[in-house]
Amino acid sequence: MADKSHGPDLILRHEPRDRVLHWLIVIAFVGAAASGMALFHPALYWLSNLLGGGRWSVILHPFVGIAMMLFWVPFARMAWSENRLQPYDRRWLSQIGDVVANRDDRLPDIGKYNAGQKLLYYVMVACMIVLLLSGIVIWRRYFAASFPIGVVRLAGVAHAVAAFVLVLGIVVHVSAAVWVKGSISSMMGGKVTPGWAWKHHRLWFRERIRSQGTR
Ligand code: HEM
């Protein structure tokens, strides 16, 4: 395991641009999720305080959602090729018991992301598309009046379902990020130790060493 204090030994995992986009997505997600939940159910109304109360939540929620989308599109495009499913992902998934029990030595070598991260990525992509399209249809101030009421109602249900699935997905995403020690610091500072890369993403580690070496 490399000593973290020796910068040159570390491996770049997340470019500065991607880290900035990721944390902007997080900020927008918290604002959109809190205001959305506040509007969804009276029991969650207290969450509207984050955006300055009920009235401000109604006004700002769609704009915060659009901001999240603007940060998400370039980030998701960057991550697209790294999340393509590979033959070894099936094996990794079939050994999920070994993953949970930390028996890394039994797992196949994998690329930059594991199969769990990849499947979650596709869930995020699908939810974002549904949230954007349905959100436009139900945006009362500008668009809702242009659609038949049946379509607006259907879009309302789709919006709530996609938001629910996304929030659940993010709970899993954050839990996994906390569980895999060194993962969050890679999204903060950009780098991981060679030991981390070897333990969790061996194929990616070899590719990085071959193409660029350590930085
Ligand atoms: C506090 C909330 C969050 C934390 C702590 C967090 C943490 C992380 C960390 C540590 C990574 C790097 C994983 C690795 O290098 O293997 C990552 C990647 C990523 N995050 Fe987050 N994240 C959060 C919220 C979000 C949100 C709200 C979204 C999108 C809606 C998101 C989408 C992604 C995606 C797409 C990746 C790349 C992984 C992949 O493409 O499979 N994250 N996140």
PDB file of N, CA, C and O and ligand atoms in Angstrom, residues 13-14 22-23 25-27 29-30 68 72 75-76 78-80 82-83 112-114 116-122 124 128 166 170 173-178 180 182-188 192 196 201, ligand 1:
ATOM      1  N   ARG A  13      -7.707   9.588 -10.726  1.00  0.00           N
ATOM      2  CA  ARG A  13      -8.941   8.833 -11.030  1.00  0.00           C
ATOM      3  C   ARG A  13     -10.032   9.732 -11.599  1.00  0.00           C
ATOM      4  O   ARG A  13     -10.775   9.337 -12.470  1.00  0.00           O
ATOM      5  N   HIS A  14     -10.116  10.962 -11.067  1.00  0.00           N
ATOM      6  CA  HIS A  14     -11.166  11.878 -11.532  1.00  0.00           C
ATOM      7  C   HIS A  14     -10.544  13.228 -11.886  1.00  0.00           C
ATOM      8  O   HIS A  14      -9.946  13.877 -11.027  1.00  0.00           O
ATOM      9  N   HIS A  22     -19.388  16.884 -10.676  1.00  0.00           N
ATOM     10  CA  HIS A  22     -20.032  15.943  -9.754  1.00  0.00           C
ATOM     11  C   HIS A  22     -20.572  16.654  -8.520  1.00  0.00           C
ATOM     12  O   HIS A  22     -21.717  16.456  -8.110  1.00  0.00           O
ATOM     13  N   TRP A  23     -19.766  17.551  -7.930  1.00  0.00           N
ATOM     14  CA  TRP A  23     -20.226  18.193  -6.688  1.00  0.00           C
ATOM     15  C   TRP A  23     -21.278  19.260  -6.960  1.00  0.00           C
ATOM     16  O   TRP A  23     -22.132  19.533  -6.112  1.00  0.00           O
ATOM     17  N   ILE A  25     -23.562  18.740  -9.255  1.00  0.00           N
ATOM     18  CA  ILE A  25     -24.743  17.867  -9.364  1.00  0.00           C
ATOM     19  C   ILE A  25     -25.284  17.566  -7.964  1.00  0.00           C
ATOM     20  O   ILE A  25     -26.487  17.620  -7.721  1.00  0.00           O
ATOM     21  N   VAL A  26     -24.367  17.277  -7.033  1.00  0.00           N
ATOM     22  CA  VAL A  26     -24.791  16.947  -5.667  1.00  0.00           C
ATOM     23  C   VAL A  26     -25.552  18.122  -5.041  1.00  0.00           C
ATOM     24  O   VAL A  26     -26.632  17.947  -4.464  1.00  0.00           O
ATOM     25  N   ILE A  27     -24.989  19.343  -5.187  1.00  0.00           N
ATOM     26  CA  ILE A  27     -25.650  20.522  -4.600  1.00  0.00           C
ATOM     27  C   ILE A  27     -27.050  20.704  -5.207  1.00  0.00           C
ATOM     28  O   ILE A  27     -28.051  20.887  -4.500  1.00  0.00           O
ATOM     29  N   PHE A  29     -28.832  18.440  -6.718  1.00  0.00           N
ATOM     30  CA  PHE A  29     -29.682  17.298  -6.351  1.00  0.00           C
ATOM     31  C   PHE A  29     -30.309  17.518  -4.975  1.00  0.00           C
ATOM     32  O   PHE A  29     -31.511  17.282  -4.784  1.00  0.00           O
ATOM     33  N   VAL A  30     -29.517  17.972  -4.022  1.00  0.00           N
ATOM     34  CA  VAL A  30     -30.043  18.192  -2.661  1.00  0.00           C
ATOM     35  C   VAL A  30     -31.162  19.244  -2.702  1.00  0.00           C
ATOM     36  O   VAL A  30     -32.236  19.058  -2.119  1.00  0.00           O
ATOM     37  N   MET A  68     -29.396  20.988 -12.429  1.00  0.00           N
ATOM     38  CA  MET A  68     -28.843  19.650 -12.198  1.00  0.00           C
ATOM     39  C   MET A  68     -28.639  18.948 -13.543  1.00  0.00           C
ATOM     40  O   MET A  68     -27.610  18.300 -13.777  1.00  0.00           O
ATOM     41  N   TRP A  72     -25.369  17.508 -15.227  1.00  0.00           N
ATOM     42  CA  TRP A  72     -25.411  16.055 -15.407  1.00  0.00           C
ATOM     43  C   TRP A  72     -25.004  15.633 -16.826  1.00  0.00           C
ATOM     44  O   TRP A  72     -24.251  14.677 -16.989  1.00  0.00           O
ATOM     45  N   PHE A  75     -21.300  15.437 -17.495  1.00  0.00           N
ATOM     46  CA  PHE A  75     -20.705  14.441 -16.595  1.00  0.00           C
ATOM     47  C   PHE A  75     -21.072  13.027 -17.049  1.00  0.00           C
ATOM     48  O   PHE A  75     -20.222  12.137 -17.130  1.00  0.00           O
ATOM     49  N   ALA A  76     -22.357  12.830 -17.388  1.00  0.00           N
ATOM     50  CA  ALA A  76     -22.819  11.500 -17.807  1.00  0.00           C
ATOM     51  C   ALA A  76     -22.196  11.106 -19.147  1.00  0.00           C
ATOM     52  O   ALA A  76     -21.884   9.939 -19.369  1.00  0.00           O
ATOM     53  N   MET A  78     -19.222  11.991 -20.189  1.00  0.00           N
ATOM     54  CA  MET A  78     -17.848  11.601 -19.882  1.00  0.00           C
ATOM     55  C   MET A  78     -17.811  10.165 -19.343  1.00  0.00           C
ATOM     56  O   MET A  78     -16.952   9.373 -19.704  1.00  0.00           O
ATOM     57  N   ALA A  79     -18.807   9.830 -18.503  1.00  0.00           N
ATOM     58  CA  ALA A  79     -18.792   8.520 -17.845  1.00  0.00           C
ATOM     59  C   ALA A  79     -19.360   7.396 -18.721  1.00  0.00           C
ATOM     60  O   ALA A  79     -19.243   6.227 -18.372  1.00  0.00           O
ATOM     61  N   TRP A  80     -19.967   7.757 -19.854  1.00  0.00           N
ATOM     62  CA  TRP A  80     -20.679   6.780 -20.689  1.00  0.00           C
ATOM     63  C   TRP A  80     -19.793   5.582 -21.068  1.00  0.00           C
ATOM     64  O   TRP A  80     -20.152   4.431 -20.834  1.00  0.00           O
ATOM     65  N   GLU A  82     -17.031   4.523 -19.861  1.00  0.00           N
ATOM     66  CA  GLU A  82     -16.474   3.775 -18.728  1.00  0.00           C
ATOM     67  C   GLU A  82     -17.509   2.873 -18.060  1.00  0.00           C
ATOM     68  O   GLU A  82     -17.161   2.035 -17.223  1.00  0.00           O
ATOM     69  N   ASN A  83     -18.784   3.086 -18.401  1.00  0.00           N
ATOM     70  CA  ASN A  83     -19.845   2.278 -17.787  1.00  0.00           C
ATOM     71  C   ASN A  83     -20.395   1.213 -18.730  1.00  0.00           C
ATOM     72  O   ASN A  83     -21.407   0.580 -18.412  1.00  0.00           O
ATOM     73  N   LYS A 112     -12.711   0.603 -14.649  1.00  0.00           N
ATOM     74  CA  LYS A 112     -12.800   1.779 -13.763  1.00  0.00           C
ATOM     75  C   LYS A 112     -13.974   1.689 -12.790  1.00  0.00           C
ATOM     76  O   LYS A 112     -13.877   2.149 -11.654  1.00  0.00           O
ATOM     77  N   TYR A 113     -15.104   1.122 -13.241  1.00  0.00           N
ATOM     78  CA  TYR A 113     -16.263   0.988 -12.347  1.00  0.00           C
ATOM     79  C   TYR A 113     -16.704  -0.465 -12.269  1.00  0.00           C
ATOM     80  O   TYR A 113     -16.542  -1.217 -13.240  1.00  0.00           O
ATOM     81  N   ASN A 114     -17.279  -0.859 -11.125  1.00  0.00           N
ATOM     82  CA  ASN A 114     -17.780  -2.228 -10.994  1.00  0.00           C
ATOM     83  C   ASN A 114     -19.206  -2.314 -11.550  1.00  0.00           C
ATOM     84  O   ASN A 114     -19.838  -1.295 -11.853  1.00  0.00           O
ATOM     85  N   GLY A 116     -22.012  -3.001 -10.215  1.00  0.00           N
ATOM     86  CA  GLY A 116     -23.019  -2.319  -9.408  1.00  0.00           C
ATOM     87  C   GLY A 116     -23.065  -0.833  -9.755  1.00  0.00           C
ATOM     88  O   GLY A 116     -24.141  -0.257  -9.960  1.00  0.00           O
ATOM     89  N   GLN A 117     -21.889  -0.225  -9.854  1.00  0.00           N
ATOM     90  CA  GLN A 117     -21.819   1.198 -10.212  1.00  0.00           C
ATOM     91  C   GLN A 117     -22.400   1.423 -11.613  1.00  0.00           C
ATOM     92  O   GLN A 117     -23.081   2.410 -11.864  1.00  0.00           O
ATOM     93  N   LYS A 118     -22.109   0.483 -12.517  1.00  0.00           N
ATOM     94  CA  LYS A 118     -22.579   0.639 -13.897  1.00  0.00           C
ATOM     95  C   LYS A 118     -24.101   0.554 -13.982  1.00  0.00           C
ATOM     96  O   LYS A 118     -24.743   1.380 -14.635  1.00  0.00           O
ATOM     97  N   LEU A 119     -24.682  -0.444 -13.284  1.00  0.00           N
ATOM     98  CA  LEU A 119     -26.143  -0.582 -13.325  1.00  0.00           C
ATOM     99  C   LEU A 119     -26.804   0.656 -12.713  1.00  0.00           C
ATOM    100  O   LEU A 119     -27.794   1.161 -13.228  1.00  0.00           O
ATOM    101  N   LEU A 120     -26.204   1.148 -11.631  1.00  0.00           N
ATOM    102  CA  LEU A 120     -26.746   2.342 -10.982  1.00  0.00           C
ATOM    103  C   LEU A 120     -26.635   3.556 -11.912  1.00  0.00           C
ATOM    104  O   LEU A 120     -27.520   4.413 -11.951  1.00  0.00           O
ATOM    105  N   TYR A 121     -25.552   3.605 -12.667  1.00  0.00           N
ATOM    106  CA  TYR A 121     -25.366   4.689 -13.637  1.00  0.00           C
ATOM    107  C   TYR A 121     -26.530   4.693 -14.642  1.00  0.00           C
ATOM    108  O   TYR A 121     -27.106   5.738 -14.937  1.00  0.00           O
ATOM    109  N   TYR A 122     -26.904   3.488 -15.143  1.00  0.00           N
ATOM    110  CA  TYR A 122     -28.007   3.431 -16.111  1.00  0.00           C
ATOM    111  C   TYR A 122     -29.340   3.808 -15.462  1.00  0.00           C
ATOM    112  O   TYR A 122     -30.188   4.436 -16.103  1.00  0.00           O
ATOM    113  N   MET A 124     -29.606   5.987 -13.082  1.00  0.00           N
ATOM    114  CA  MET A 124     -29.540   7.460 -12.997  1.00  0.00           C
ATOM    115  C   MET A 124     -29.880   8.090 -14.344  1.00  0.00           C
ATOM    116  O   MET A 124     -30.652   9.048 -14.412  1.00  0.00           O
ATOM    117  N   MET A 128     -33.076  10.516 -14.922  1.00  0.00           N
ATOM    118  CA  MET A 128     -32.856  11.920 -15.324  1.00  0.00           C
ATOM    119  C   MET A 128     -33.674  12.243 -16.573  1.00  0.00           C
ATOM    120  O   MET A 128     -34.258  13.323 -16.674  1.00  0.00           O
ATOM    121  N   LEU A 166     -34.675   7.592  -8.105  1.00  0.00           N
ATOM    122  CA  LEU A 166     -33.374   8.280  -8.084  1.00  0.00           C
ATOM    123  C   LEU A 166     -32.885   8.505  -6.647  1.00  0.00           C
ATOM    124  O   LEU A 166     -31.706   8.269  -6.339  1.00  0.00           O
ATOM    125  N   ILE A 170     -29.517   7.080  -5.091  1.00  0.00           N
ATOM    126  CA  ILE A 170     -28.452   7.916  -4.522  1.00  0.00           C
ATOM    127  C   ILE A 170     -28.118   7.470  -3.096  1.00  0.00           C
ATOM    128  O   ILE A 170     -26.956   7.518  -2.684  1.00  0.00           O
ATOM    129  N   HIS A 173     -25.830   4.725  -3.727  1.00  0.00           N
ATOM    130  CA  HIS A 173     -24.583   5.297  -4.255  1.00  0.00           C
ATOM    131  C   HIS A 173     -23.713   5.877  -3.132  1.00  0.00           C
ATOM    132  O   HIS A 173     -22.510   5.604  -3.056  1.00  0.00           O
ATOM    133  N   VAL A 174     -24.346   6.654  -2.249  1.00  0.00           N
ATOM    134  CA  VAL A 174     -23.591   7.288  -1.160  1.00  0.00           C
ATOM    135  C   VAL A 174     -23.111   6.220  -0.164  1.00  0.00           C
ATOM    136  O   VAL A 174     -21.956   6.262   0.292  1.00  0.00           O
ATOM    137  N   SER A 175     -23.979   5.232   0.122  1.00  0.00           N
ATOM    138  CA  SER A 175     -23.571   4.165   1.057  1.00  0.00           C
ATOM    139  C   SER A 175     -22.352   3.430   0.505  1.00  0.00           C
ATOM    140  O   SER A 175     -21.404   3.135   1.253  1.00  0.00           O
ATOM    141  N   ALA A 176     -22.374   3.127  -0.799  1.00  0.00           N
ATOM    142  CA  ALA A 176     -21.239   2.419  -1.407  1.00  0.00           C
ATOM    143  C   ALA A 176     -19.986   3.288  -1.365  1.00  0.00           C
ATOM    144  O   ALA A 176     -18.881   2.797  -1.093  1.00  0.00           O
ATOM    145  N   ALA A 177     -20.166   4.603  -1.586  1.00  0.00           N
ATOM    146  CA  ALA A 177     -19.020   5.520  -1.573  1.00  0.00           C
ATOM    147  C   ALA A 177     -18.381   5.580  -0.180  1.00  0.00           C
ATOM    148  O   ALA A 177     -17.160   5.640  -0.045  1.00  0.00           O
ATOM    149  N   VAL A 178     -19.237   5.534   0.859  1.00  0.00           N
ATOM    150  CA  VAL A 178     -18.721   5.570   2.233  1.00  0.00           C
ATOM    151  C   VAL A 178     -18.066   4.224   2.576  1.00  0.00           C
ATOM    152  O   VAL A 178     -17.019   4.168   3.220  1.00  0.00           O
ATOM    153  N   VAL A 180     -16.615   1.963   0.583  1.00  0.00           N
ATOM    154  CA  VAL A 180     -15.311   1.729  -0.055  1.00  0.00           C
ATOM    155  C   VAL A 180     -14.370   2.868   0.342  1.00  0.00           C
ATOM    156  O   VAL A 180     -14.373   3.941  -0.273  1.00  0.00           O
ATOM    157  N   GLY A 182     -11.623   5.502   0.730  1.00  0.00           N
ATOM    158  CA  GLY A 182     -10.726   6.083  -0.271  1.00  0.00           C
ATOM    159  C   GLY A 182     -11.475   6.554  -1.506  1.00  0.00           C
ATOM    160  O   GLY A 182     -10.935   7.268  -2.342  1.00  0.00           O
ATOM    161  N   SER A 183     -12.758   6.149  -1.598  1.00  0.00           N
ATOM    162  CA  SER A 183     -13.554   6.497  -2.769  1.00  0.00           C
ATOM    163  C   SER A 183     -13.956   7.980  -2.738  1.00  0.00           C
ATOM    164  O   SER A 183     -13.794   8.708  -3.722  1.00  0.00           O
ATOM    165  N   ILE A 184     -14.445   8.438  -1.581  1.00  0.00           N
ATOM    166  CA  ILE A 184     -14.890   9.843  -1.490  1.00  0.00           C
ATOM    167  C   ILE A 184     -13.695  10.784  -1.644  1.00  0.00           C
ATOM    168  O   ILE A 184     -13.779  11.799  -2.345  1.00  0.00           O
ATOM    169  N   SER A 185     -12.560  10.411  -1.048  1.00  0.00           N
ATOM    170  CA  SER A 185     -11.397  11.304  -1.185  1.00  0.00           C
ATOM    171  C   SER A 185     -10.932  11.361  -2.644  1.00  0.00           C
ATOM    172  O   SER A 185     -10.372  12.360  -3.079  1.00  0.00           O
ATOM    173  N   SER A 186     -11.219  10.301  -3.430  1.00  0.00           N
ATOM    174  CA  SER A 186     -10.844  10.356  -4.854  1.00  0.00           C
ATOM    175  C   SER A 186     -11.736  11.342  -5.602  1.00  0.00           C
ATOM    176  O   SER A 186     -11.311  11.966  -6.572  1.00  0.00           O
ATOM    177  N   MET A 187     -12.989  11.508  -5.131  1.00  0.00           N
ATOM    178  CA  MET A 187     -13.881  12.469  -5.776  1.00  0.00           C
ATOM    179  C   MET A 187     -13.610  13.885  -5.256  1.00  0.00           C
ATOM    180  O   MET A 187     -14.026  14.867  -5.838  1.00  0.00           O
ATOM    181  N   MET A 188     -12.883  13.986  -4.128  1.00  0.00           N
ATOM    182  CA  MET A 188     -12.515  15.306  -3.602  1.00  0.00           C
ATOM    183  C   MET A 188     -11.178  15.748  -4.214  1.00  0.00           C
ATOM    184  O   MET A 188     -11.094  16.783  -4.852  1.00  0.00           O
ATOM    185  N   VAL A 192      -6.086   8.365  -6.222  1.00  0.00           N
ATOM    186  CA  VAL A 192      -6.154   7.175  -5.359  1.00  0.00           C
ATOM    187  C   VAL A 192      -4.756   6.587  -5.238  1.00  0.00           C
ATOM    188  O   VAL A 192      -3.873   6.866  -6.071  1.00  0.00           O
ATOM    189  N   TRP A 196      -5.182   1.030  -3.606  1.00  0.00           N
ATOM    190  CA  TRP A 196      -6.643   1.136  -3.763  1.00  0.00           C
ATOM    191  C   TRP A 196      -7.053   0.677  -5.156  1.00  0.00           C
ATOM    192  O   TRP A 196      -7.995  -0.119  -5.325  1.00  0.00           O
ATOM    193  N   HIS A 201     -10.038  -2.032  -8.643  1.00  0.00           N
ATOM    194  CA  HIS A 201     -10.250  -1.877 -10.096  1.00  0.00           C
ATOM    195  C   HIS A 201      -8.970  -2.254 -10.840  1.00  0.00           C
ATOM    196  O   HIS A 201      -8.295  -1.399 -11.436  1.00  0.00           O
TER     197      HIS A 201
HETATM  198  C1  HEM B   1     -23.507  13.335  -1.211  1.00  0.00           C
HETATM  199  C2  HEM B   1     -23.811  12.700  -2.326  1.00  0.00           C
HETATM  200  C3  HEM B   1     -22.804  11.931  -3.177  1.00  0.00           C
HETATM  201  C4  HEM B   1     -21.609  11.363  -2.830  1.00  0.00           C
HETATM  202  C5  HEM B   1     -20.965  11.323  -1.467  1.00  0.00           C
HETATM  203  C6  HEM B   1     -21.058  10.784  -4.037  1.00  0.00           C
HETATM  204  C7  HEM B   1     -19.847  10.149  -4.127  1.00  0.00           C
HETATM  205  C8  HEM B   1     -19.269   9.666  -5.281  1.00  0.00           C
HETATM  206  C9  HEM B   1     -17.962   9.081  -5.371  1.00  0.00           C
HETATM  207  C10 HEM B   1     -17.015   8.872  -4.207  1.00  0.00           C
HETATM  208  C11 HEM B   1     -17.746   8.719  -6.651  1.00  0.00           C
HETATM  209  C12 HEM B   1     -16.481   8.067  -7.231  1.00  0.00           C
HETATM  210  C13 HEM B   1     -16.648   6.552  -7.258  1.00  0.00           C
HETATM  211  C14 HEM B   1     -15.392   5.884  -7.785  1.00  0.00           C
HETATM  212  O1  HEM B   1     -14.419   6.551  -8.081  1.00  0.00           O
HETATM  213  O2  HEM B   1     -15.406   4.632  -7.922  1.00  0.00           O
HETATM  214  C15 HEM B   1     -18.915   9.091  -7.395  1.00  0.00           C
HETATM  215  C16 HEM B   1     -19.098   8.867  -8.734  1.00  0.00           C
HETATM  216  C17 HEM B   1     -20.262   9.139  -9.416  1.00  0.00           C
HETATM  217  N1  HEM B   1     -21.365   9.795  -8.920  1.00  0.00           N
HETATM  218 FE1  HEM B   1     -21.641  10.406  -7.008  1.00  0.00          FE
HETATM  219  N2  HEM B   1     -21.923  10.992  -5.057  1.00  0.00           N
HETATM  220  C18 HEM B   1     -23.016  11.690  -4.584  1.00  0.00           C
HETATM  221  C19 HEM B   1     -24.114  12.098  -5.308  1.00  0.00           C
HETATM  222  C20 HEM B   1     -24.309  11.850  -6.646  1.00  0.00           C
HETATM  223  C21 HEM B   1     -25.476  12.265  -7.395  1.00  0.00           C
HETATM  224  C22 HEM B   1     -26.631  13.082  -6.810  1.00  0.00           C
HETATM  225  C23 HEM B   1     -25.323  11.779  -8.660  1.00  0.00           C
HETATM  226  C24 HEM B   1     -26.243  11.902  -9.843  1.00  0.00           C
HETATM  227  C25 HEM B   1     -27.515  12.153  -9.775  1.00  0.00           C
HETATM  228  C26 HEM B   1     -24.059  11.080  -8.718  1.00  0.00           C
HETATM  229  C27 HEM B   1     -23.554  10.447  -9.823  1.00  0.00           C
HETATM  230  C28 HEM B   1     -22.326   9.840  -9.906  1.00  0.00           C
HETATM  231  C29 HEM B   1     -21.824   9.141 -11.072  1.00  0.00           C
HETATM  232  C30 HEM B   1     -22.572   8.924 -12.391  1.00  0.00           C
HETATM  233  C31 HEM B   1     -20.525   8.721 -10.760  1.00  0.00           C
HETATM  234  C32 HEM B   1     -19.549   7.937 -11.640  1.00  0.00           C
HETATM  235  C33 HEM B   1     -19.775   6.457 -11.364  1.00  0.00           C
HETATM  236  C34 HEM B   1     -20.263   5.774 -12.573  1.00  0.00           C
HETATM  237  O3  HEM B   1     -20.307   6.381 -13.654  1.00  0.00           O
HETATM  238  O4  HEM B   1     -20.630   4.563 -12.491  1.00  0.00           O
HETATM  239  N3  HEM B   1     -23.472  11.147  -7.482  1.00  0.00           N
HETATM  240  N4  HEM B   1     -19.835   9.653  -6.536  1.00  0.00           N
END
